[in-house]
Amino acid sequence: MYSSIHGRVMENTVPVISRQGISGMYSFQESSSAASSSSNVTPEVRSLCKKSSENLHLLVNETSLAFYRIEEHIVKTVPHLQGIAQQVKSVETKAEGAGFDQDYTAQFLSEVEIIPELQSVQGWVKNALVNASKIKELQDRRGPT
């Protein structure tokens, strides 16, 4: 749109906003400067400066259009941000649930150590694991059958 205001875009120029006459309207003027003509200014920076200047021009001269653009931006971004907020809440709820599960598991395990019947079951499980590993070793020694 910057080019539509000027009709053409000149190389090595910087848009400058100045006040014109009694009407108080602001407009663009292009002025050459040594800083803008240096080779380290990338096209992206020029484009960003042009867009920023254009938006500033709209805000100064055409406030209703500027506010329309702001509203348009809000309408486009708010639904996406709401979706992200819902995802964050969902992850937060899952993390909180996992924390509660961890607390309940730790509490249960501390109570299990107190119950004597479960201690004998724990001994049986240990013996079964030891016997299973011994059987596996014997099978490995014999080789495939």
mmCIF file of C-alpha atoms in Angstrom:
data_model
loop_
_atom_site.group_PDB
_atom_site.id
_atom_site.type_symbol
_atom_site.label_atom_id
_atom_site.label_comp_id
_atom_site.label_asym_id
_atom_site.label_seq_id
_atom_site.Cartn_x
_atom_site.Cartn_y
_atom_site.Cartn_z
ATOM 1 C CA MET A 1 0.000 0.000 0.000
ATOM 2 C CA TYR A 2 2.993 2.292 0.473
ATOM 3 C CA SER A 3 3.548 2.178 -3.258
ATOM 4 C CA SER A 4 -0.100 3.067 -3.888
ATOM 5 C CA ILE A 5 0.310 6.243 -1.834
ATOM 6 C CA HIS A 6 3.447 7.282 -3.689
ATOM 7 C CA GLY A 7 2.839 5.709 -7.064
ATOM 8 C CA ARG A 8 6.423 4.404 -7.057
ATOM 9 C CA VAL A 9 9.073 3.322 -4.587
ATOM 10 C CA MET A 10 12.470 4.916 -4.927
ATOM 11 C CA GLU A 11 15.696 3.186 -3.956
ATOM 12 C CA ASN A 12 17.691 4.563 -1.011
ATOM 13 C CA THR A 13 14.899 6.734 0.301
ATOM 14 C CA VAL A 14 13.363 6.907 3.727
ATOM 15 C CA PRO A 15 9.745 7.902 4.241
ATOM 16 C CA VAL A 16 9.349 10.956 6.459
ATOM 17 C CA ILE A 17 6.057 12.201 7.871
ATOM 18 C CA SER A 18 5.584 15.961 7.870
ATOM 19 C CA ARG A 19 2.704 18.319 8.579
ATOM 20 C CA GLN A 20 1.363 20.263 5.613
ATOM 21 C CA GLY A 21 -0.218 23.682 5.727
ATOM 22 C CA ILE A 22 -3.168 24.935 7.737
ATOM 23 C CA SER A 23 -5.317 21.837 7.208
ATOM 24 C CA GLY A 24 -3.151 19.878 9.611
ATOM 25 C CA MET A 25 -2.993 16.804 7.381
ATOM 26 C CA TYR A 26 0.144 14.710 7.530
ATOM 27 C CA SER A 27 1.783 13.186 4.482
ATOM 28 C CA PHE A 28 4.834 11.279 3.380
ATOM 29 C CA GLN A 29 7.952 12.796 1.912
ATOM 30 C CA GLU A 30 10.866 10.775 0.721
ATOM 31 C CA SER A 31 14.306 11.934 1.745
ATOM 32 C CA SER A 32 17.651 10.375 0.940
ATOM 33 C CA SER A 33 20.044 9.815 3.752
ATOM 34 C CA ALA A 34 23.449 8.252 4.122
ATOM 35 C CA ALA A 35 22.193 5.796 6.722
ATOM 36 C CA SER A 36 19.477 4.387 4.499
ATOM 37 C CA SER A 37 21.731 4.124 1.448
ATOM 38 C CA SER A 38 24.252 1.931 3.230
ATOM 39 C CA SER A 39 24.503 -1.632 2.045
ATOM 40 C CA ASN A 40 23.672 -3.128 5.453
ATOM 41 C CA VAL A 41 19.969 -2.201 5.232
ATOM 42 C CA THR A 42 18.138 -5.327 4.131
ATOM 43 C CA PRO A 43 14.965 -5.364 2.045
ATOM 44 C CA GLU A 44 13.109 -6.757 5.067
ATOM 45 C CA VAL A 45 14.104 -3.724 7.138
ATOM 46 C CA ARG A 46 13.027 -1.362 4.357
ATOM 47 C CA SER A 47 9.708 -3.172 4.058
ATOM 48 C CA LEU A 48 9.178 -3.023 7.803
ATOM 49 C CA CYS A 49 9.952 0.708 7.870
ATOM 50 C CA LYS A 50 7.568 1.331 4.989
ATOM 51 C CA LYS A 51 4.756 -0.592 6.624
ATOM 52 C CA SER A 52 5.350 1.108 9.973
ATOM 53 C CA SER A 53 5.332 4.538 8.323
ATOM 54 C CA GLU A 54 2.166 3.701 6.445
ATOM 55 C CA ASN A 55 0.435 2.542 9.616
ATOM 56 C CA LEU A 56 1.550 5.703 11.402
ATOM 57 C CA HIS A 57 0.188 7.770 8.501
ATOM 58 C CA LEU A 58 -3.144 5.942 8.746
ATOM 59 C CA LEU A 59 -3.290 6.436 12.494
ATOM 60 C CA VAL A 60 -2.643 10.168 12.169
ATOM 61 C CA ASN A 61 -4.874 10.944 9.186
ATOM 62 C CA GLU A 62 -7.436 8.178 9.033
ATOM 63 C CA THR A 63 -8.078 7.064 12.591
ATOM 64 C CA SER A 64 -11.207 5.106 11.751
ATOM 65 C CA LEU A 65 -9.261 3.009 9.243
ATOM 66 C CA ALA A 66 -6.451 2.546 11.746
ATOM 67 C CA PHE A 67 -8.882 1.362 14.397
ATOM 68 C CA TYR A 68 -10.503 -0.896 11.810
ATOM 69 C CA ARG A 69 -7.106 -2.502 11.183
ATOM 70 C CA ILE A 70 -6.551 -2.935 14.912
ATOM 71 C CA GLU A 71 -9.998 -4.508 15.289
ATOM 72 C CA GLU A 72 -9.328 -6.755 12.288
ATOM 73 C CA HIS A 73 -6.084 -7.914 13.891
ATOM 74 C CA ILE A 74 -7.867 -8.625 17.176
ATOM 75 C CA VAL A 75 -10.639 -10.553 15.451
ATOM 76 C CA LYS A 76 -8.051 -12.692 13.667
ATOM 77 C CA THR A 77 -5.820 -13.408 16.657
ATOM 78 C CA VAL A 78 -8.223 -13.783 19.607
ATOM 79 C CA PRO A 79 -9.751 -17.148 18.553
ATOM 80 C CA HIS A 80 -6.271 -18.603 18.101
ATOM 81 C CA LEU A 81 -5.199 -17.272 21.497
ATOM 82 C CA GLN A 82 -8.347 -18.689 23.104
ATOM 83 C CA GLY A 83 -7.512 -22.097 21.652
ATOM 84 C CA ILE A 84 -4.014 -21.887 23.059
ATOM 85 C CA ALA A 85 -5.408 -20.861 26.458
ATOM 86 C CA GLN A 86 -7.695 -23.918 26.453
ATOM 87 C CA GLN A 87 -4.750 -26.165 25.600
ATOM 88 C CA VAL A 88 -2.718 -24.668 28.444
ATOM 89 C CA LYS A 89 -5.598 -25.244 30.880
ATOM 90 C CA SER A 90 -5.931 -28.838 29.671
ATOM 91 C CA VAL A 91 -2.224 -29.512 30.164
ATOM 92 C CA GLU A 92 -2.358 -27.833 33.567
ATOM 93 C CA THR A 93 -5.292 -30.046 34.608
ATOM 94 C CA LYS A 94 -3.484 -33.185 33.427
ATOM 95 C CA ALA A 95 -0.316 -32.182 35.301
ATOM 96 C CA GLU A 96 -2.309 -31.511 38.459
ATOM 97 C CA GLY A 97 -4.008 -34.910 38.119
ATOM 98 C CA ALA A 98 -0.636 -36.617 37.655
ATOM 99 C CA GLY A 99 0.614 -34.883 40.810
ATOM 100 C CA PHE A 100 -2.397 -36.157 42.779
ATOM 101 C CA ASP A 101 -1.825 -39.675 41.387
ATOM 102 C CA GLN A 102 1.786 -39.525 42.494
ATOM 103 C CA ASP A 103 0.802 -38.403 45.995
ATOM 104 C CA TYR A 104 -1.809 -41.174 46.303
ATOM 105 C CA THR A 105 0.673 -43.779 45.054
ATOM 106 C CA ALA A 106 3.330 -42.657 47.536
ATOM 107 C CA GLN A 107 0.787 -42.746 50.354
ATOM 108 C CA PHE A 108 -0.398 -46.228 49.323
ATOM 109 C CA LEU A 109 3.142 -47.573 49.128
ATOM 110 C CA SER A 110 3.938 -46.261 52.590
ATOM 111 C CA GLU A 111 0.806 -48.019 53.915
ATOM 112 C CA VAL A 112 1.678 -51.269 52.084
ATOM 113 C CA GLU A 113 4.972 -51.539 53.924
ATOM 114 C CA ILE A 114 3.047 -51.636 57.223
ATOM 115 C CA ILE A 115 0.732 -54.547 56.306
ATOM 116 C CA PRO A 116 2.449 -57.903 57.190
ATOM 117 C CA GLU A 117 0.404 -60.004 54.749
ATOM 118 C CA LEU A 118 1.614 -57.901 51.842
ATOM 119 C CA GLN A 119 5.208 -58.246 53.018
ATOM 120 C CA SER A 120 4.980 -62.017 52.625
ATOM 121 C CA VAL A 121 3.537 -61.537 49.125
ATOM 122 C CA GLN A 122 6.462 -59.259 48.368
ATOM 123 C CA GLY A 123 8.865 -62.061 49.416
ATOM 124 C CA TRP A 124 7.052 -64.526 47.149
ATOM 125 C CA VAL A 125 7.325 -62.132 44.217
ATOM 126 C CA LYS A 126 11.060 -61.692 44.829
ATOM 127 C CA ASN A 127 11.547 -65.478 44.960
ATOM 128 C CA ALA A 128 9.541 -65.891 41.734
ATOM 129 C CA LEU A 129 11.690 -63.301 39.965
ATOM 130 C CA VAL A 130 14.905 -64.983 41.141
ATOM 131 C CA ASN A 131 13.648 -68.402 40.016
ATOM 132 C CA ALA A 132 12.572 -67.011 36.638
ATOM 133 C CA SER A 133 16.030 -65.528 36.054
ATOM 134 C CA LYS A 134 17.647 -68.881 37.006
ATOM 135 C CA ILE A 135 15.404 -70.746 34.556
ATOM 136 C CA LYS A 136 16.295 -68.266 31.809
ATOM 137 C CA GLU A 137 20.028 -68.763 32.512
ATOM 138 C CA LEU A 138 19.662 -72.549 32.299
ATOM 139 C CA GLN A 139 17.778 -72.259 29.016
ATOM 140 C CA ASP A 140 20.451 -69.956 27.602
ATOM 141 C CA ARG A 141 23.218 -72.442 28.587
ATOM 142 C CA ARG A 142 21.469 -75.346 26.894
ATOM 143 C CA GLY A 143 21.033 -73.392 23.713
ATOM 144 C CA PRO A 144 18.070 -73.373 21.346
ATOM 145 C CA THR A 145 16.109 -76.640 21.162
#
